[in-house]
Coordinates of C-alpha atoms in Angstrom, one line a residue:
M1 CA -4.7 -0.5 -11.8
H2 CA -7.6 -1.5 -13.9
D3 CA -7.5 -3.5 -17.1
I4 CA -8.8 -1.2 -19.9
R5 CA -9.9 -4.2 -21.9
F6 CA -12.3 -5.2 -19.0
I7 CA -13.6 -1.6 -18.9
R8 CA -14.2 -1.6 -22.7
D9 CA -16.1 -5.0 -22.5
N10 CA -18.0 -4.3 -19.2
P11 CA -18.5 -0.5 -19.1
D12 CA -21.9 -0.7 -17.2
A13 CA -20.6 -3.1 -14.6
F14 CA -17.4 -1.0 -14.1
D15 CA -19.5 2.2 -13.4
R16 CA -22.0 0.3 -11.1
A17 CA -19.1 -0.8 -9.0
L18 CA -17.7 2.7 -8.8
K19 CA -21.1 3.9 -7.8
R20 CA -21.1 1.4 -4.9
R21 CA -18.0 3.3 -3.7
G22 CA -19.9 6.6 -4.0
L23 CA -18.0 7.7 -7.2
A24 CA -19.2 8.8 -10.6
G25 CA -18.9 6.5 -13.6
E26 CA -15.6 6.7 -15.5
A27 CA -16.0 4.1 -18.2
Q28 CA -16.9 6.5 -21.1
R29 CA -14.0 8.9 -20.3
L30 CA -11.6 6.0 -20.1
I31 CA -12.8 4.4 -23.2
A32 CA -12.4 7.7 -25.1
L33 CA -8.8 7.9 -23.8
D34 CA -8.2 4.4 -24.9
E35 CA -9.6 5.2 -28.4
K36 CA -7.2 8.1 -28.7
R37 CA -4.4 6.0 -27.6
R38 CA -5.3 3.3 -30.2
E39 CA -5.5 5.8 -32.9
K40 CA -1.9 7.0 -32.0
I41 CA -0.7 3.4 -32.0
L42 CA -2.3 2.7 -35.4
A43 CA -0.8 5.8 -36.9
L44 CA 2.6 5.0 -35.6
E45 CA 2.5 1.3 -36.7
T46 CA 1.3 2.3 -40.1
A47 CA 4.2 4.8 -40.4
Q48 CA 6.6 2.2 -39.3
A49 CA 5.2 -0.5 -41.7
R50 CA 5.3 2.0 -44.6
R51 CA 9.0 2.8 -43.7
N52 CA 10.0 -0.8 -43.7
A53 CA 8.2 -1.5 -46.9
A54 CA 9.6 1.5 -48.7
S55 CA 13.1 0.5 -47.6
K56 CA 12.6 -2.9 -49.3
E57 CA 11.2 -1.2 -52.4
I58 CA 14.3 0.9 -52.7
G59 CA 16.4 -2.1 -53.2
E60 CA 14.1 -3.6 -55.7
A61 CA 14.0 -0.2 -57.6
K62 CA 17.7 -0.1 -57.7
K63 CA 17.9 -3.7 -59.0
T64 CA 15.7 -2.7 -62.0
K65 CA 17.8 0.5 -62.4
D66 CA 14.5 2.6 -61.8
E67 CA 16.5 5.6 -60.3
A68 CA 13.5 7.9 -60.3
R69 CA 11.4 5.5 -58.2
A70 CA 14.4 4.8 -55.9
A71 CA 14.9 8.6 -55.4
A72 CA 11.2 9.0 -54.6
L73 CA 11.2 6.2 -52.1
L74 CA 14.4 7.5 -50.5
T75 CA 12.6 10.9 -50.1
E76 CA 9.6 9.1 -48.6
V77 CA 11.7 7.1 -46.1
A78 CA 13.6 10.3 -45.0
A79 CA 10.3 12.0 -44.5
L80 CA 9.0 9.0 -42.4
K81 CA 12.1 8.9 -40.3
E82 CA 11.4 12.5 -39.3
T83 CA 7.7 11.9 -38.7
I84 CA 8.0 8.7 -36.7
P85 CA 9.7 10.3 -33.6
A86 CA 6.8 12.7 -33.3
L87 CA 4.3 9.9 -33.7
E88 CA 6.2 8.0 -31.0
A89 CA 5.9 11.0 -28.7
E90 CA 2.2 11.3 -29.3
E91 CA 1.6 7.6 -28.6
R92 CA 3.6 7.9 -25.3
A93 CA 1.6 11.0 -24.4
A94 CA -1.8 9.3 -25.1
S95 CA -0.7 6.1 -23.2
G96 CA 0.5 8.2 -20.3
E97 CA -2.8 10.2 -20.1
L98 CA -4.7 6.9 -20.0
N99 CA -2.4 5.3 -17.4
A100 CA -2.6 8.4 -15.2
A101 CA -6.4 8.4 -15.4
L102 CA -6.5 4.6 -14.5
A103 CA -4.0 5.1 -11.6
E104 CA -6.5 7.5 -9.8
I105 CA -9.3 5.1 -9.8
P106 CA -9.7 2.8 -6.7
N107 CA -10.2 -1.0 -6.8
L108 CA -13.8 -2.4 -7.3
P109 CA -15.5 -4.0 -4.3
L110 CA -16.4 -7.7 -4.3
D111 CA -20.0 -8.6 -4.5
D112 CA -20.3 -9.5 -0.8
V113 CA -18.9 -6.3 0.5
P114 CA -21.7 -4.3 2.3
D115 CA -22.7 -1.1 0.7
G116 CA -22.3 2.1 2.8
K117 CA -20.9 5.6 3.0
D118 CA -18.5 5.4 6.0
A119 CA -17.5 3.4 9.2
A120 CA -21.0 3.8 10.6
D121 CA -22.1 1.3 7.8
N122 CA -19.5 -1.3 8.5
V123 CA -21.0 -4.7 9.6
E124 CA -19.9 -6.8 12.6
H125 CA -18.6 -10.2 11.6
H126 CA -17.9 -11.7 15.0
R127 CA -16.4 -11.2 18.4
F128 CA -13.9 -12.9 20.7
G129 CA -13.9 -12.9 24.5
A130 CA -15.6 -10.5 26.8
R131 CA -14.8 -7.1 28.4
R132 CA -13.0 -7.3 31.7
D133 CA -14.6 -6.0 34.9
Y134 CA -12.4 -3.7 37.0
A135 CA -12.8 -2.9 40.7
F136 CA -11.5 0.7 39.9
A137 CA -12.0 3.1 36.9
P138 CA -9.5 1.9 34.2
K139 CA -7.1 4.6 32.9
Q140 CA -6.0 5.3 29.4
H141 CA -2.5 4.1 28.3
F142 CA -1.0 7.6 28.3
D143 CA -2.0 8.2 31.9
L144 CA -0.6 4.8 32.8
G145 CA 2.6 5.2 30.9
E146 CA 3.4 8.7 32.1
T147 CA 2.6 7.8 35.8
L148 CA 5.0 4.9 35.4
G149 CA 7.7 7.3 34.0
Q150 CA 8.1 5.1 31.0
M151 CA 6.2 6.9 28.3
D152 CA 7.5 10.4 27.4
F153 CA 5.6 12.5 24.9
E154 CA 7.2 15.9 26.1
T155 CA 10.8 14.8 25.4
A156 CA 9.7 13.3 22.1
A157 CA 8.2 16.5 21.0
K158 CA 11.5 18.3 21.8
L159 CA 13.2 15.7 19.5
S160 CA 10.7 15.4 16.7
G161 CA 7.5 17.4 17.3
A162 CA 3.9 16.2 17.9
R163 CA 2.8 12.5 17.4
F164 CA 6.0 10.9 18.5
V165 CA 6.9 9.1 21.8
V166 CA 9.9 7.9 23.8
L167 CA 9.4 4.5 25.5
K168 CA 11.6 3.5 28.3
K169 CA 12.5 0.6 30.6
G170 CA 9.6 -2.0 30.9
L171 CA 7.4 -0.5 28.3
A172 CA 10.2 -0.4 25.8
R173 CA 11.0 -4.0 26.4
L174 CA 7.3 -4.8 26.3
E175 CA 6.9 -3.3 22.9
R176 CA 9.9 -5.3 21.7
A177 CA 8.5 -8.4 23.2
L178 CA 5.2 -8.0 21.3
G179 CA 7.0 -7.7 18.0
Q180 CA 9.2 -10.8 18.6
F181 CA 6.2 -12.8 19.9
M182 CA 4.1 -12.0 16.7
L183 CA 6.9 -12.8 14.4
D184 CA 7.6 -16.1 16.2
V185 CA 4.0 -17.2 16.0
H186 CA 3.6 -16.1 12.3
T187 CA 6.8 -17.9 11.1
A188 CA 6.9 -21.0 13.3
E189 CA 3.1 -21.8 13.2
H190 CA 1.5 -19.8 10.3
G191 CA 4.0 -20.5 7.6
Y192 CA 5.2 -17.0 6.9
T193 CA 8.7 -16.3 5.8
E194 CA 10.3 -13.5 7.9
V195 CA 11.8 -10.7 5.7
A196 CA 13.9 -7.7 6.9
P197 CA 13.1 -5.2 4.0
P198 CA 14.5 -1.7 3.1
L199 CA 12.7 1.1 4.9
L200 CA 13.3 3.5 2.1
V201 CA 11.8 2.8 -1.3
R202 CA 11.6 4.3 -4.9
D203 CA 8.5 6.0 -6.3
D204 CA 7.6 3.1 -8.5
V205 CA 7.6 0.8 -5.5
M206 CA 5.2 3.2 -3.8
F207 CA 3.1 3.3 -7.0
G208 CA 3.0 -0.6 -7.1
T209 CA 1.1 -0.7 -3.8
A210 CA -1.0 2.4 -4.7
Q211 CA 0.5 4.9 -2.2
L212 CA 1.2 6.9 -5.3
P213 CA 0.1 9.0 -6.9
K214 CA -3.0 9.7 -4.8
F215 CA -1.5 9.6 -1.4
A216 CA 1.8 11.4 -2.0
E217 CA 1.1 14.0 0.7
D218 CA 0.6 11.3 3.3
Q219 CA 4.3 10.1 2.9
F220 CA 7.6 11.2 4.5
W221 CA 10.3 11.6 1.9
A222 CA 14.1 11.3 2.2
I223 CA 16.1 13.6 0.0
K224 CA 19.8 13.4 -0.7
G225 CA 22.0 16.2 0.6
E226 CA 23.2 17.4 -2.9
L227 CA 19.5 17.9 -3.9
L228 CA 18.9 20.1 -0.8
V229 CA 22.0 22.2 -1.9
E230 CA 20.4 22.7 -5.3
A231 CA 17.1 23.7 -3.7
N232 CA 18.9 26.3 -1.5
E233 CA 20.5 27.9 -4.6
Q234 CA 17.0 28.5 -6.1
T235 CA 15.4 31.8 -5.0
V236 CA 11.8 32.9 -5.5
A237 CA 13.1 35.9 -7.5
E238 CA 15.2 33.8 -9.8
A239 CA 12.1 31.6 -10.5
D240 CA 10.5 34.6 -12.2
R241 CA 13.1 34.4 -15.0
V242 CA 12.5 32.0 -17.8
E243 CA 15.9 30.4 -17.5
A244 CA 15.7 30.0 -13.7
Q245 CA 12.1 28.7 -14.1
A246 CA 13.4 25.9 -16.4
A247 CA 16.3 25.1 -14.1
Y248 CA 13.8 25.0 -11.2
L249 CA 11.6 22.6 -13.1
G250 CA 14.6 20.4 -13.9
Y251 CA 15.5 20.3 -10.2
R252 CA 11.9 19.3 -9.3
S253 CA 12.1 16.5 -11.9
R254 CA 15.3 15.3 -10.5
L255 CA 14.0 15.5 -6.9
R256 CA 11.1 13.2 -7.8
S257 CA 13.3 10.8 -9.6
E258 CA 15.9 10.5 -6.8
R259 CA 13.9 10.9 -3.6
L260 CA 13.1 7.8 -1.5
G261 CA 9.9 7.4 0.5
L262 CA 9.9 6.1 4.1
I263 CA 7.6 3.1 4.1
P264 CA 4.1 3.7 5.6
T265 CA 3.9 -0.1 6.1
A266 CA 6.0 -3.1 5.3
E267 CA 3.2 -4.0 2.8
V268 CA 5.0 -1.7 0.3
P269 CA 8.4 -3.5 0.1
L270 CA 7.1 -7.0 0.9
T271 CA 4.5 -6.9 -1.9
N272 CA 6.9 -5.4 -4.4
L273 CA 9.3 -8.3 -3.9
V274 CA 7.4 -9.9 -6.7
R275 CA 7.4 -6.9 -9.0
E276 CA 8.4 -7.4 -12.7
A277 CA 8.6 -11.1 -12.1
I278 CA 6.9 -14.3 -13.5
I279 CA 6.6 -16.9 -10.7
D280 CA 5.8 -20.6 -11.2
E281 CA 2.4 -21.4 -9.8
A282 CA 4.1 -24.2 -7.7
Q283 CA 5.6 -21.5 -5.5
L284 CA 2.3 -20.0 -4.7
P285 CA 1.1 -18.9 -2.2
L286 CA 4.0 -16.9 -1.1
R287 CA 3.6 -15.7 2.6
M288 CA 5.9 -13.1 4.1
T289 CA 6.0 -11.2 7.3
A290 CA 8.2 -8.3 8.7
C291 CA 8.3 -6.2 11.9
T292 CA 9.4 -2.7 10.9
P293 CA 9.1 0.9 11.9
C294 CA 6.4 2.7 9.8
F295 CA 6.1 6.3 8.9
R296 CA 3.0 8.2 8.1
A297 CA 2.9 12.0 7.5
E298 CA -1.0 11.9 7.7
A299 CA -1.8 10.8 11.2
G300 CA -5.7 11.0 11.1
A301 CA -8.3 13.5 11.4
A302 CA -7.2 16.9 12.7
G303 CA -7.7 17.3 16.5
K304 CA -8.5 13.6 16.9
D305 CA -6.3 11.3 19.2
T306 CA -3.8 14.0 19.8
R307 CA -2.8 12.5 23.1
G308 CA -1.2 9.2 23.4
M309 CA 0.0 6.6 20.9
I310 CA -3.2 5.8 18.9
R311 CA -2.0 7.9 15.9
Q312 CA 1.6 8.5 15.5
H313 CA 3.9 9.6 12.7
Q314 CA 6.3 6.6 13.6
F315 CA 5.1 3.4 14.8
T316 CA 6.0 -0.4 14.7
K317 CA 3.9 -2.9 12.9
V318 CA 4.1 -6.6 12.1
E319 CA 2.9 -7.0 8.5
L320 CA 1.5 -10.0 6.7
V321 CA 1.6 -10.2 2.9
S322 CA 0.4 -13.1 0.7
V323 CA 0.9 -13.5 -3.1
T324 CA -1.6 -16.1 -4.6
T325 CA -3.4 -17.3 -7.6
P326 CA -6.9 -15.9 -8.3
E327 CA -8.4 -19.1 -7.2
Q328 CA -6.7 -19.1 -3.8
S329 CA -7.1 -15.4 -2.9
R330 CA -10.5 -15.5 -1.2
D331 CA -9.5 -18.5 1.1
E332 CA -6.2 -16.8 1.8
H333 CA -8.1 -13.7 2.9
E334 CA -9.9 -15.7 5.6
R335 CA -6.7 -17.5 6.6
M336 CA -4.8 -14.2 7.0
L337 CA -7.6 -12.8 9.3
S338 CA -7.4 -15.9 11.5
C339 CA -3.6 -15.5 11.7
A340 CA -4.0 -12.0 13.0
E341 CA -6.8 -13.0 15.3
E342 CA -4.7 -15.7 16.9
I343 CA -2.2 -13.1 18.2
L344 CA -4.9 -11.3 20.0
R345 CA -6.4 -14.5 21.4
R346 CA -3.1 -15.6 22.9
L347 CA -2.7 -12.2 24.4
G348 CA -6.2 -12.6 26.0
L349 CA -7.6 -9.4 24.4
H350 CA -11.2 -8.9 23.7
Y351 CA -11.9 -7.8 20.1
R352 CA -14.4 -7.7 17.3
V353 CA -14.1 -8.2 13.5
M354 CA -15.8 -5.8 11.2
T355 CA -16.4 -6.1 7.4
L356 CA -15.8 -2.7 6.0
C357 CA -18.4 -1.2 3.7
T358 CA -17.7 0.0 0.2
G359 CA -17.4 3.6 1.5
D360 CA -14.7 2.8 4.1
M361 CA -12.4 0.5 2.3
G362 CA -8.9 1.4 1.4
F363 CA -8.0 2.6 -2.2
A364 CA -6.4 -0.8 -3.3
S365 CA -8.8 -3.1 -1.5
Q366 CA -11.6 -5.4 -2.9
K367 CA -12.6 -6.5 0.6
T368 CA -11.4 -5.6 4.0
Y369 CA -11.7 -7.0 7.5
D370 CA -10.8 -4.7 10.4
I371 CA -10.0 -6.2 13.9
E372 CA -10.9 -3.8 16.5
V373 CA -9.6 -4.4 20.0
W374 CA -11.4 -3.2 23.1
L375 CA -9.5 -0.6 25.1
P376 CA -10.9 -0.4 28.7
G377 CA -9.4 2.9 29.5
Q378 CA -10.9 4.5 26.5
G379 CA -14.1 2.5 26.6
A380 CA -14.1 1.9 22.9
Y381 CA -13.1 -0.4 20.1
R382 CA -10.1 0.7 18.0
E383 CA -8.6 -0.8 14.9
I384 CA -5.5 -2.9 15.5
S385 CA -5.5 -4.8 12.2
S386 CA -6.8 -4.5 8.7
C387 CA -6.7 -7.4 6.4
S388 CA -7.4 -6.9 2.7
V389 CA -7.6 -8.9 -0.4
C390 CA -6.6 -6.7 -3.5
G391 CA -7.1 -9.1 -6.4
E392 CA -4.8 -8.2 -9.3
F393 CA -5.1 -4.4 -8.8
Q394 CA -1.6 -4.1 -7.3
A395 CA -0.1 -6.8 -9.5
R396 CA -1.0 -4.8 -12.6
R397 CA 0.8 -1.8 -11.2
M398 CA 3.9 -3.9 -10.5
N399 CA 3.7 -6.2 -13.5
A400 CA 3.8 -9.1 -11.2
R401 CA 2.7 -12.4 -12.8
Y402 CA 2.7 -16.2 -12.5
R403 CA 2.9 -19.1 -15.0
A404 CA 0.0 -21.5 -14.6
K405 CA 0.7 -25.2 -14.2
E406 CA -2.0 -26.2 -16.8
G407 CA -1.4 -24.6 -20.1
R408 CA 1.6 -22.6 -19.0
Q409 CA -0.6 -19.4 -19.4
V410 CA 0.9 -16.2 -17.8
R411 CA -1.6 -14.4 -15.5
H412 CA -1.4 -11.7 -12.9
V413 CA -1.1 -12.8 -9.3
H414 CA -3.5 -11.8 -6.6
T415 CA -2.0 -9.9 -3.5
L416 CA -3.2 -9.6 0.1
N417 CA -2.0 -7.6 3.1
G418 CA -2.8 -7.4 6.7
S419 CA -1.5 -6.2 10.1
G420 CA -0.4 -9.1 12.2
V421 CA -0.7 -6.9 14.3
A422 CA 0.1 -3.2 14.9
V423 CA 2.6 -3.4 17.7
G424 CA 2.0 0.0 19.1
R425 CA -1.7 -0.5 19.4
A426 CA -1.2 -4.0 20.9
L427 CA 1.0 -2.3 23.5
I428 CA -1.8 0.1 24.3
A429 CA -4.3 -2.7 24.5
V430 CA -2.1 -4.8 26.8
M431 CA -1.4 -1.8 29.0
E432 CA -5.1 -0.9 29.4
T433 CA -6.3 -4.5 29.6
Y434 CA -3.7 -5.7 32.0
Q435 CA -3.6 -2.5 34.2
Q436 CA -3.9 -3.1 38.0
E437 CA -5.3 -0.7 40.6
D438 CA -1.9 0.5 41.7
G439 CA -1.1 1.7 38.0
S440 CA 1.2 -1.3 37.3
I441 CA 0.9 -3.5 34.3
A442 CA 0.7 -7.4 34.5
V443 CA 2.6 -9.1 31.8
P444 CA 0.4 -11.5 29.7
D445 CA 1.5 -15.2 30.0
A446 CA 2.2 -15.3 26.2
L447 CA 4.9 -12.6 26.5
A448 CA 6.6 -14.2 29.6
P449 CA 9.4 -15.8 27.6
Y450 CA 10.4 -12.5 26.0
M451 CA 10.4 -10.4 29.2
G452 CA 13.5 -11.8 31.0
G453 CA 11.5 -12.8 34.2
I454 CA 9.6 -9.4 34.4
K455 CA 6.1 -10.3 35.4
T456 CA 4.8 -6.8 36.2
I457 CA 5.8 -3.4 34.9
Q458 CA 5.8 -0.9 37.6
K459 CA 7.2 2.4 38.7
S460 CA 10.9 2.3 39.6

């Protein structure tokens, strides 16, 4: 969420930053909405002040036995009491209109973010390791998993539909081992606090991290049974009647207020742990991590990655979240990237780091690094982690602040998030990188303590 005061003071700079994202200028429209809001606030405050002053004048008039003046003032106060609720409603409507407009505008890129339209304009930052040579043609993960009899997409489709998978035996244990390994490294060595957050969250929590309102259709929603019963009682024919239409709109409003969203990433609950709070600066930076299932209704471009585990509606990910001061956030971004990289280095996986261009960054990001791991079977780099600094963009939506040591000033925190890393994609990378000619998978040394003595995953 943007600060309207910044936009009023820096309209040209705001529009230039939006242009770098490929968007039209919004400053004048937003300033006009703010002027309207300020007019409503002034009218309301003027009416309230006059009501208060007139109320005092009534007492003075009665003291001097000026009954005519007292009666006139009583009439004026009564009229103001009737007017003020309407003025309050107008102020709320004007503020809501401005806030709704601000909520739809993405974060502004930092100066050092490369300009560009899409992924083709991303800039390589650095690489680690080298591609392995194989004496055979490496296979893709789904061919390996299905041949092993431990990766079952057909049964998953019977249970849940497309873009789900059932993992079994060694591969199921390998996925669990990866998550445990990542958590152990991040908590014991990188200073992150492990958190087990809720997987279902309210709308305002989704709004805080900017999943809402823009990406509502990308989320899965959980709805209480009683609400579903109400929905079944509404018919299309009934909705044509005015009374039924009003009842249906009431149902829709209740549905939105009582539904819960399945988290698309643990970034959502972890970042919101500081919502509506004022933290002492001495507590910062806060660093949190969680390994959770994640759920995304949008699974990528239509027709892309339809086979395998690359794009799933349900997947496991280890998330990293930091809450910092503005002065710390840029260094914390580099630190978070190195923490995610360390996981891949210990797994012996070849990867590259890309700085995303302005046209490819996420909605809430000021700057993003993507880590792309090399998949030998696919013969391509694929994203396995995305580390972003968001500045105060999310903090404003959550009302998350801190009290500075010097001067005790209250300011918005800065938030950061990153995958540390995506467990499902790490499983894919390990399978394809450590595959052997007979189709078995060698277990990386870093995972040996988690595999109960299993050194090779092979067909039973």
